[in-house]
mmCIF file of C-alpha atoms and ligand atoms in Angstrom:
data_model
loop_
_atom_site.group_PDB
_atom_site.id
_atom_site.type_symbol
_atom_site.label_atom_id
_atom_site.label_comp_id
_atom_site.label_asym_id
_atom_site.label_seq_id
_atom_site.Cartn_x
_atom_site.Cartn_y
_atom_site.Cartn_z
ATOM 1 C CA UNK H 182 -16.927 -0.673 33.236
ATOM 2 C CA UNK H 183 -16.543 2.301 30.940
ATOM 3 C CA UNK H 184 -15.814 1.847 27.186
ATOM 4 C CA UNK H 185 -12.226 2.370 25.952
ATOM 5 C CA UNK H 186 -10.814 2.944 22.574
ATOM 6 C CA UNK H 187 -9.624 -0.244 20.870
ATOM 7 C CA UNK H 188 -9.539 -2.259 24.252
ATOM 8 C CA UNK H 189 -6.849 -0.035 25.856
ATOM 9 C CA UNK H 190 -4.059 -2.585 25.851
ATOM 10 C CA UNK H 191 -1.338 -0.158 26.850
ATOM 11 C CA UNK H 192 -0.572 2.299 29.653
ATOM 12 C CA UNK H 193 -0.280 6.074 28.885
ATOM 13 C CA UNK H 194 3.338 5.878 29.995
ATOM 14 C CA UNK H 195 4.341 3.346 27.252
ATOM 15 C CA UNK H 196 2.047 4.660 24.605
ATOM 16 C CA UNK H 197 2.787 6.892 21.596
ATOM 17 C CA UNK H 198 -0.794 8.068 21.124
ATOM 18 C CA UNK H 199 -3.066 9.354 23.907
ATOM 19 C CA UNK H 200 -6.830 9.223 23.337
ATOM 20 C CA UNK H 201 -9.252 11.508 25.065
ATOM 21 C CA UNK H 202 -12.856 12.364 24.597
ATOM 22 C CA UNK H 203 -14.322 15.916 24.664
ATOM 23 C CA UNK H 204 -18.017 15.863 25.525
ATOM 24 C CA UNK H 205 -18.796 19.068 23.651
ATOM 25 C CA UNK H 206 -22.436 19.097 22.373
ATOM 26 C CA UNK H 207 -25.756 17.723 23.536
ATOM 27 C CA UNK H 208 -25.351 14.174 22.318
ATOM 28 C CA UNK H 209 -21.628 13.899 22.537
ATOM 29 C CA UNK H 210 -21.456 11.304 25.231
ATOM 30 C CA UNK H 211 -23.503 8.992 23.010
ATOM 31 C CA UNK H 212 -21.250 9.759 20.087
ATOM 32 C CA UNK H 213 -18.015 9.095 22.245
ATOM 33 C CA UNK H 214 -19.434 5.768 23.424
ATOM 34 C CA UNK H 215 -20.514 4.688 19.983
ATOM 35 C CA UNK H 216 -17.028 5.464 18.544
ATOM 36 C CA UNK H 217 -15.236 3.527 21.325
ATOM 37 C CA UNK H 218 -17.618 0.643 21.060
ATOM 38 C CA UNK H 219 -17.085 0.278 17.267
ATOM 39 C CA UNK H 220 -13.288 0.704 17.673
ATOM 40 C CA UNK H 221 -13.230 -2.832 18.973
ATOM 41 C CA UNK H 222 -14.809 -4.191 15.764
ATOM 42 C CA UNK H 223 -12.744 -2.567 13.081
ATOM 43 C CA UNK H 224 -9.875 -4.648 11.603
ATOM 44 C CA UNK H 225 -6.628 -2.639 11.684
ATOM 45 C CA UNK H 226 -4.906 -5.014 9.223
ATOM 46 C CA UNK H 227 -4.755 -3.372 5.682
ATOM 47 C CA UNK H 228 -4.887 -5.941 2.961
ATOM 48 C CA UNK H 229 -3.563 -3.781 0.391
ATOM 49 C CA UNK H 230 -0.506 -2.523 2.332
ATOM 50 C CA UNK H 231 -0.269 -6.054 3.770
ATOM 51 C CA UNK H 232 0.413 -4.726 7.272
ATOM 52 C CA UNK H 233 -1.414 -3.951 10.499
ATOM 53 C CA UNK H 234 -1.732 -0.158 10.651
ATOM 54 C CA UNK H 235 -1.522 -0.196 14.557
ATOM 55 C CA UNK H 236 1.403 -2.740 14.569
ATOM 56 C CA UNK H 237 3.980 -0.314 15.965
ATOM 57 C CA UNK H 238 1.785 2.315 17.485
ATOM 58 C CA UNK H 239 0.794 1.978 21.168
ATOM 59 C CA UNK H 240 -2.502 3.731 21.995
ATOM 60 C CA UNK H 241 -3.941 4.492 25.401
ATOM 61 C CA UNK H 242 -7.364 5.869 26.108
ATOM 62 C CA UNK H 243 -7.409 8.269 29.190
ATOM 63 C CA UNK H 244 -11.160 8.693 29.067
ATOM 64 C CA UNK H 245 -13.327 11.864 28.697
ATOM 65 C CA UNK H 246 -12.588 15.381 29.955
ATOM 66 C CA UNK H 247 -14.919 16.669 32.602
ATOM 67 C CA UNK H 248 -15.510 20.054 30.984
ATOM 68 C CA UNK H 249 -16.099 22.892 33.279
ATOM 69 C CA UNK H 250 -14.067 25.367 31.178
ATOM 70 C CA UNK H 251 -13.118 24.964 27.394
ATOM 71 C CA UNK H 252 -9.483 25.677 27.994
ATOM 72 C CA UNK H 253 -9.215 22.336 29.843
ATOM 73 C CA UNK H 254 -8.938 20.887 26.295
ATOM 74 C CA UNK H 255 -5.950 22.936 25.779
ATOM 75 C CA UNK H 256 -4.474 22.041 29.071
ATOM 76 C CA UNK H 257 -4.938 18.235 28.470
ATOM 77 C CA UNK H 258 -3.544 18.541 24.893
ATOM 78 C CA UNK H 259 -0.464 20.507 26.121
ATOM 79 C CA UNK H 260 0.162 17.757 28.687
ATOM 80 C CA UNK H 261 0.317 15.141 26.067
ATOM 81 C CA UNK H 262 2.366 17.153 23.601
ATOM 82 C CA UNK H 263 4.780 18.014 26.443
ATOM 83 C CA UNK H 264 5.474 14.327 26.784
ATOM 84 C CA UNK H 265 6.244 14.076 23.155
ATOM 85 C CA UNK H 266 3.149 11.958 22.401
ATOM 86 C CA UNK H 267 0.401 12.318 19.825
ATOM 87 C CA UNK H 268 -3.075 13.335 21.126
ATOM 88 C CA UNK H 269 -6.002 11.530 19.496
ATOM 89 C CA UNK H 270 -8.974 13.658 20.447
ATOM 90 C CA UNK H 271 -12.445 12.275 19.955
ATOM 91 C CA UNK H 272 -15.494 14.762 19.742
ATOM 92 C CA UNK H 273 -17.805 16.184 20.222
ATOM 93 C CA UNK H 274 -18.274 19.395 18.208
ATOM 94 C CA UNK H 275 -15.487 20.886 16.008
ATOM 95 C CA UNK H 276 -14.837 23.701 18.348
ATOM 96 C CA UNK H 277 -12.563 21.360 20.363
ATOM 97 C CA UNK H 278 -9.974 21.723 17.537
ATOM 98 C CA UNK H 279 -9.521 25.488 18.147
ATOM 99 C CA UNK H 280 -8.703 24.745 21.849
ATOM 100 C CA UNK H 281 -6.549 21.755 21.092
ATOM 101 C CA UNK H 282 -4.460 23.753 18.496
ATOM 102 C CA UNK H 283 -3.567 26.413 21.161
ATOM 103 C CA UNK H 284 -1.349 23.670 22.700
ATOM 104 C CA UNK H 285 0.896 23.402 19.607
ATOM 105 C CA UNK H 286 3.620 25.584 18.197
ATOM 106 C CA UNK H 287 5.129 25.472 14.622
ATOM 107 C CA UNK H 288 2.400 23.365 13.324
ATOM 108 C CA UNK H 289 0.343 23.212 10.028
ATOM 109 C CA UNK H 290 -3.336 22.365 10.082
ATOM 110 C CA UNK H 291 -5.162 19.976 7.546
ATOM 111 C CA UNK H 292 -8.884 19.990 8.015
ATOM 112 C CA UNK H 293 -11.134 17.418 6.441
ATOM 113 C CA UNK H 294 -14.595 19.006 6.470
ATOM 114 C CA UNK H 295 -17.648 19.800 4.336
ATOM 115 C CA UNK H 296 -17.555 23.166 5.764
ATOM 116 C CA UNK H 297 -15.008 25.897 6.148
ATOM 117 C CA UNK H 298 -16.208 27.093 9.502
ATOM 118 C CA UNK H 299 -14.791 30.528 8.836
ATOM 119 C CA UNK H 300 -17.797 32.756 9.923
ATOM 120 C CA UNK H 301 -16.877 35.788 11.952
ATOM 121 C CA UNK H 302 -19.916 35.426 14.235
ATOM 122 C CA UNK H 303 -22.755 32.901 14.140
ATOM 123 C CA UNK H 304 -25.526 31.301 16.007
ATOM 124 C CA UNK H 305 -28.275 28.927 15.196
ATOM 125 C CA UNK H 306 -29.995 25.908 16.929
ATOM 126 C CA UNK H 307 -27.714 23.236 15.480
ATOM 127 C CA UNK H 308 -24.563 25.137 16.376
ATOM 128 C CA UNK H 309 -25.776 25.782 19.833
ATOM 129 C CA UNK H 310 -26.512 22.029 20.220
ATOM 130 C CA UNK H 311 -23.149 21.186 18.903
ATOM 131 C CA UNK H 312 -21.417 23.469 21.469
ATOM 132 C CA UNK H 313 -23.586 22.697 24.409
ATOM 133 C CA UNK H 314 -21.817 22.041 27.669
ATOM 134 C CA UNK H 315 -23.835 22.526 30.924
ATOM 135 C CA UNK H 316 -22.632 25.611 32.807
ATOM 136 C CA UNK H 317 -20.750 27.140 29.760
ATOM 137 C CA UNK H 318 -22.348 30.081 28.015
ATOM 138 C CA UNK H 319 -22.654 29.865 24.194
ATOM 139 C CA UNK H 320 -20.445 32.411 22.498
ATOM 140 C CA UNK H 321 -21.447 33.584 18.977
ATOM 141 C CA UNK H 322 -17.799 34.538 18.134
ATOM 142 C CA UNK H 323 -16.249 31.241 19.400
ATOM 143 C CA UNK H 324 -18.372 28.178 18.277
ATOM 144 C CA UNK H 325 -18.560 25.346 15.888
ATOM 145 C CA UNK H 326 -19.086 27.615 12.891
ATOM 146 C CA UNK H 327 -16.469 30.253 13.606
ATOM 147 C CA UNK H 328 -13.618 28.136 15.194
ATOM 148 C CA UNK H 329 -11.326 28.317 12.208
ATOM 149 C CA UNK H 330 -11.736 32.030 11.827
ATOM 150 C CA UNK H 331 -10.602 32.380 15.487
ATOM 151 C CA UNK H 332 -7.740 29.916 14.793
ATOM 152 C CA UNK H 333 -6.593 32.220 12.119
ATOM 153 C CA UNK H 334 -5.815 34.798 14.872
ATOM 154 C CA UNK H 335 -2.915 32.614 16.099
ATOM 155 C CA UNK H 336 -2.106 30.245 13.443
ATOM 156 C CA UNK H 337 -0.816 31.746 10.151
ATOM 157 C CA UNK H 338 -3.657 31.131 7.564
ATOM 158 C CA UNK H 339 -1.071 30.106 4.932
ATOM 159 C CA UNK H 340 -0.366 27.032 7.160
ATOM 160 C CA UNK H 341 -4.013 25.853 6.870
ATOM 161 C CA UNK H 342 -5.380 23.569 4.225
ATOM 162 C CA UNK H 343 -9.098 22.548 3.991
ATOM 163 C CA UNK H 344 -9.856 19.142 2.317
ATOM 164 C CA UNK H 345 -13.323 18.308 1.007
ATOM 165 C CA UNK H 346 -14.961 21.693 1.544
ATOM 166 C CA UNK H 347 -18.186 22.322 -0.441
ATOM 167 C CA UNK H 348 -20.342 24.476 1.820
ATOM 168 C CA UNK H 349 -19.181 28.021 2.365
ATOM 169 C CA UNK H 350 -20.610 31.591 1.932
ATOM 170 C CA UNK H 351 -19.234 34.544 0.095
ATOM 171 C CA UNK H 352 -17.543 36.081 3.096
ATOM 172 C CA UNK H 353 -15.900 32.872 4.114
ATOM 173 C CA UNK H 354 -14.674 32.420 0.596
ATOM 174 C CA UNK H 355 -13.246 35.931 0.353
ATOM 175 C CA UNK H 356 -11.538 35.503 3.725
ATOM 176 C CA UNK H 357 -10.010 32.225 2.427
ATOM 177 C CA UNK H 358 -8.725 33.664 -0.702
ATOM 178 C CA UNK H 359 -7.419 36.967 0.885
ATOM 179 C CA UNK H 360 -5.594 35.217 3.614
ATOM 180 C CA UNK H 361 -4.105 32.522 1.636
ATOM 181 C CA UNK H 362 -5.799 29.501 3.155
ATOM 182 C CA UNK H 363 -5.360 26.457 0.779
ATOM 183 C CA UNK H 364 -8.261 24.256 -0.108
ATOM 184 C CA UNK H 365 -9.123 21.250 -2.159
ATOM 185 C CA UNK H 366 -12.840 20.671 -3.121
ATOM 186 C CA UNK H 367 -14.264 17.260 -3.634
ATOM 187 C CA UNK H 368 -14.792 18.034 -7.327
ATOM 188 C CA UNK H 369 -11.115 18.752 -7.613
ATOM 189 C CA UNK H 370 -10.242 15.490 -5.812
ATOM 190 C CA UNK H 371 -12.659 13.538 -8.000
ATOM 191 C CA UNK H 372 -11.457 15.142 -11.278
ATOM 192 C CA UNK H 373 -7.812 14.728 -10.633
ATOM 193 C CA UNK H 374 -6.782 12.786 -7.476
ATOM 194 C CA UNK H 375 -3.197 12.687 -8.474
ATOM 195 C CA UNK H 376 -3.028 16.482 -8.578
ATOM 196 C CA UNK H 377 -4.733 16.681 -5.141
ATOM 197 C CA UNK H 378 -2.296 14.211 -3.765
ATOM 198 C CA UNK H 379 0.620 16.317 -5.167
ATOM 199 C CA UNK H 380 -0.894 19.439 -3.603
ATOM 200 C CA UNK H 381 -1.223 17.756 -0.238
ATOM 201 C CA UNK H 382 2.479 16.355 -0.482
ATOM 202 C CA UNK H 383 3.814 19.908 -1.358
ATOM 203 C CA UNK H 384 1.870 21.506 1.529
ATOM 204 C CA UNK H 385 3.048 19.002 4.165
ATOM 205 C CA UNK H 386 6.617 18.506 3.107
ATOM 206 C CA UNK H 387 8.992 18.734 6.183
ATOM 207 C CA UNK H 388 6.261 19.973 8.466
ATOM 208 C CA UNK H 389 4.729 19.040 11.677
ATOM 209 C CA UNK H 390 1.023 18.327 11.123
ATOM 210 C CA UNK H 391 -2.289 18.503 13.104
ATOM 211 C CA UNK H 392 -4.981 16.605 11.290
ATOM 212 C CA UNK H 393 -8.759 17.474 12.137
ATOM 213 C CA UNK H 394 -11.357 15.141 10.667
ATOM 214 C CA UNK H 395 -15.031 16.308 10.679
ATOM 215 C CA UNK H 396 -16.783 13.205 9.598
ATOM 216 C CA UNK H 397 -19.068 15.231 7.277
ATOM 217 C CA UNK H 398 -16.100 15.566 4.823
ATOM 218 C CA UNK H 399 -17.257 12.242 3.609
ATOM 219 C CA UNK H 400 -20.184 11.879 1.318
ATOM 220 C CA UNK H 401 -23.405 11.645 3.410
ATOM 221 C CA UNK H 402 -24.205 8.256 1.502
ATOM 222 C CA UNK H 403 -20.968 6.897 3.248
ATOM 223 C CA UNK H 404 -21.286 8.986 6.451
ATOM 224 C CA UNK H 405 -24.984 9.592 7.100
ATOM 225 C CA UNK H 406 -24.553 10.152 10.890
ATOM 226 C CA UNK H 407 -23.738 13.840 10.751
ATOM 227 C CA UNK H 408 -25.458 17.109 11.633
ATOM 228 C CA UNK H 409 -25.083 18.687 8.142
ATOM 229 C CA UNK H 410 -25.268 16.037 5.486
ATOM 230 C CA UNK H 411 -23.810 18.051 2.526
ATOM 231 C CA UNK H 412 -24.019 16.300 -0.864
ATOM 232 C CA UNK H 413 -20.966 15.530 -3.051
ATOM 233 C CA UNK H 414 -18.511 14.529 -0.381
ATOM 234 C CA UNK H 415 -15.291 12.464 -0.641
ATOM 235 C CA UNK H 416 -15.034 8.677 -0.364
ATOM 236 C CA UNK H 417 -12.846 6.528 1.945
ATOM 237 C CA UNK H 418 -10.623 5.628 -0.868
ATOM 238 C CA UNK H 419 -9.905 9.309 -1.636
ATOM 239 C CA UNK H 420 -9.347 10.009 2.046
ATOM 240 C CA UNK H 421 -6.881 7.149 2.285
ATOM 241 C CA UNK H 422 -5.036 8.205 -0.828
ATOM 242 C CA UNK H 423 -4.794 11.815 0.381
ATOM 243 C CA UNK H 424 -3.629 10.788 3.904
ATOM 244 C CA UNK H 425 -0.935 8.517 2.473
ATOM 245 C CA UNK H 426 0.213 11.401 0.296
ATOM 246 C CA UNK H 427 1.133 13.381 3.421
ATOM 247 C CA UNK H 428 4.952 13.994 3.670
ATOM 248 C CA UNK H 429 5.228 15.483 7.076
ATOM 249 C CA UNK H 430 5.083 14.311 10.627
ATOM 250 C CA UNK H 431 1.615 14.063 12.212
ATOM 251 C CA UNK H 432 1.750 15.405 15.712
ATOM 252 C CA UNK H 433 -1.993 15.609 16.510
ATOM 253 C CA UNK H 434 -5.314 14.284 15.329
ATOM 254 C CA UNK H 435 -8.957 14.694 16.077
ATOM 255 C CA UNK H 436 -12.217 13.227 14.904
ATOM 256 C CA UNK H 437 -15.311 15.415 15.366
ATOM 257 C CA UNK H 438 -19.157 15.830 14.624
ATOM 258 C CA UNK H 439 -20.400 12.281 14.711
ATOM 259 C CA UNK H 440 -24.211 12.282 15.301
ATOM 260 C CA UNK H 441 -25.062 8.592 15.924
ATOM 261 C CA UNK H 442 -28.082 7.029 14.352
ATOM 262 C CA UNK H 443 -29.828 4.140 16.142
ATOM 263 C CA UNK H 444 -29.208 0.828 14.518
ATOM 264 C CA UNK H 445 -26.853 2.134 11.714
ATOM 265 C CA UNK H 446 -23.125 2.246 12.587
ATOM 266 C CA UNK H 447 -21.895 2.777 8.961
ATOM 267 C CA UNK H 448 -20.434 6.205 9.936
ATOM 268 C CA UNK H 449 -18.682 4.945 13.043
ATOM 269 C CA UNK H 450 -16.970 2.059 11.108
ATOM 270 C CA UNK H 451 -15.855 4.585 8.466
ATOM 271 C CA UNK H 452 -14.723 7.102 11.344
ATOM 272 C CA UNK H 453 -12.615 4.501 13.128
ATOM 273 C CA UNK H 454 -11.071 3.157 9.838
ATOM 274 C CA UNK H 455 -10.157 6.645 8.978
ATOM 275 C CA UNK H 456 -8.441 7.068 12.412
ATOM 276 C CA UNK H 457 -6.570 3.846 11.792
ATOM 277 C CA UNK H 458 -5.491 5.082 8.417
ATOM 278 C CA UNK H 459 -3.961 8.133 10.014
ATOM 279 C CA UNK H 460 -2.467 6.054 12.822
ATOM 280 C CA UNK H 461 -0.744 3.955 10.124
ATOM 281 C CA UNK H 462 0.808 7.064 8.822
ATOM 282 C CA UNK H 463 1.901 8.040 12.319
ATOM 283 C CA UNK H 464 3.508 4.599 12.744
ATOM 284 C CA UNK H 465 5.544 4.997 9.636
ATOM 285 C CA UNK H 466 7.364 7.977 11.347
ATOM 286 C CA UNK H 467 7.701 6.174 14.622
ATOM 287 C CA UNK H 468 9.063 3.042 12.776
ATOM 288 C CA UNK H 469 11.707 5.230 11.082
HETATM 289 MN MN1 MN T 116 -18.435 20.228 9.023
#
């Protein structure tokens, strides 16, 4: 029997959130299995909020895409969005977000990531591994290091906010500044969490939101199972505070870039708890 996300208690028809996996990258099948396995072990009850974060949100797992072409990600996402349901996309490399976003209209994007992924063209061995799908040729213009740059060609940069970024080159920084992409660095978050919350609240007010979480946004001491463990990342507490500062309606969510470590599931527990946190926020809107 194949693994399913949190036991798969509901049918897709009755669910509010539809999970699917995107096996994008050399070890992505292992990552997807590991995330699904650990999803059964994380308690969705929040002791501070005194409620179950998944209480009113029904989730169904429809398995992994059989990727032959990357725009199958867009097709599957569009199918879910068309039924007025929220896709929860498990990765796989971050490039999946570019294809998922094409299925949305009138949406703002919040990316939790250590990197800004705004390079115009890029290739190296790690990126090639992250984007590897048998039978699909690697593209230096559309990959894990460039996906957000390409996204800016159809999504207004002013509607994009990066949270937790700390690794970026001069060109990416210039692009970000010139095009009005908002960002909050881990140092800004640590120095003044309240100000960061305000910024997020302001950005998300009355908006439809797609949240993309690259697990390397967290500090590598909390989330060691990543490809690029950049120092000085955010904590779960900071993530949780920021997610709960969001004021808009979450219409899509993904989790990317886990690179499992044998016998250490710290990162998976953190990743799943982070997904539950966002689901709790989705539930608030469903509940209303
Ligand atoms: Mn990253």
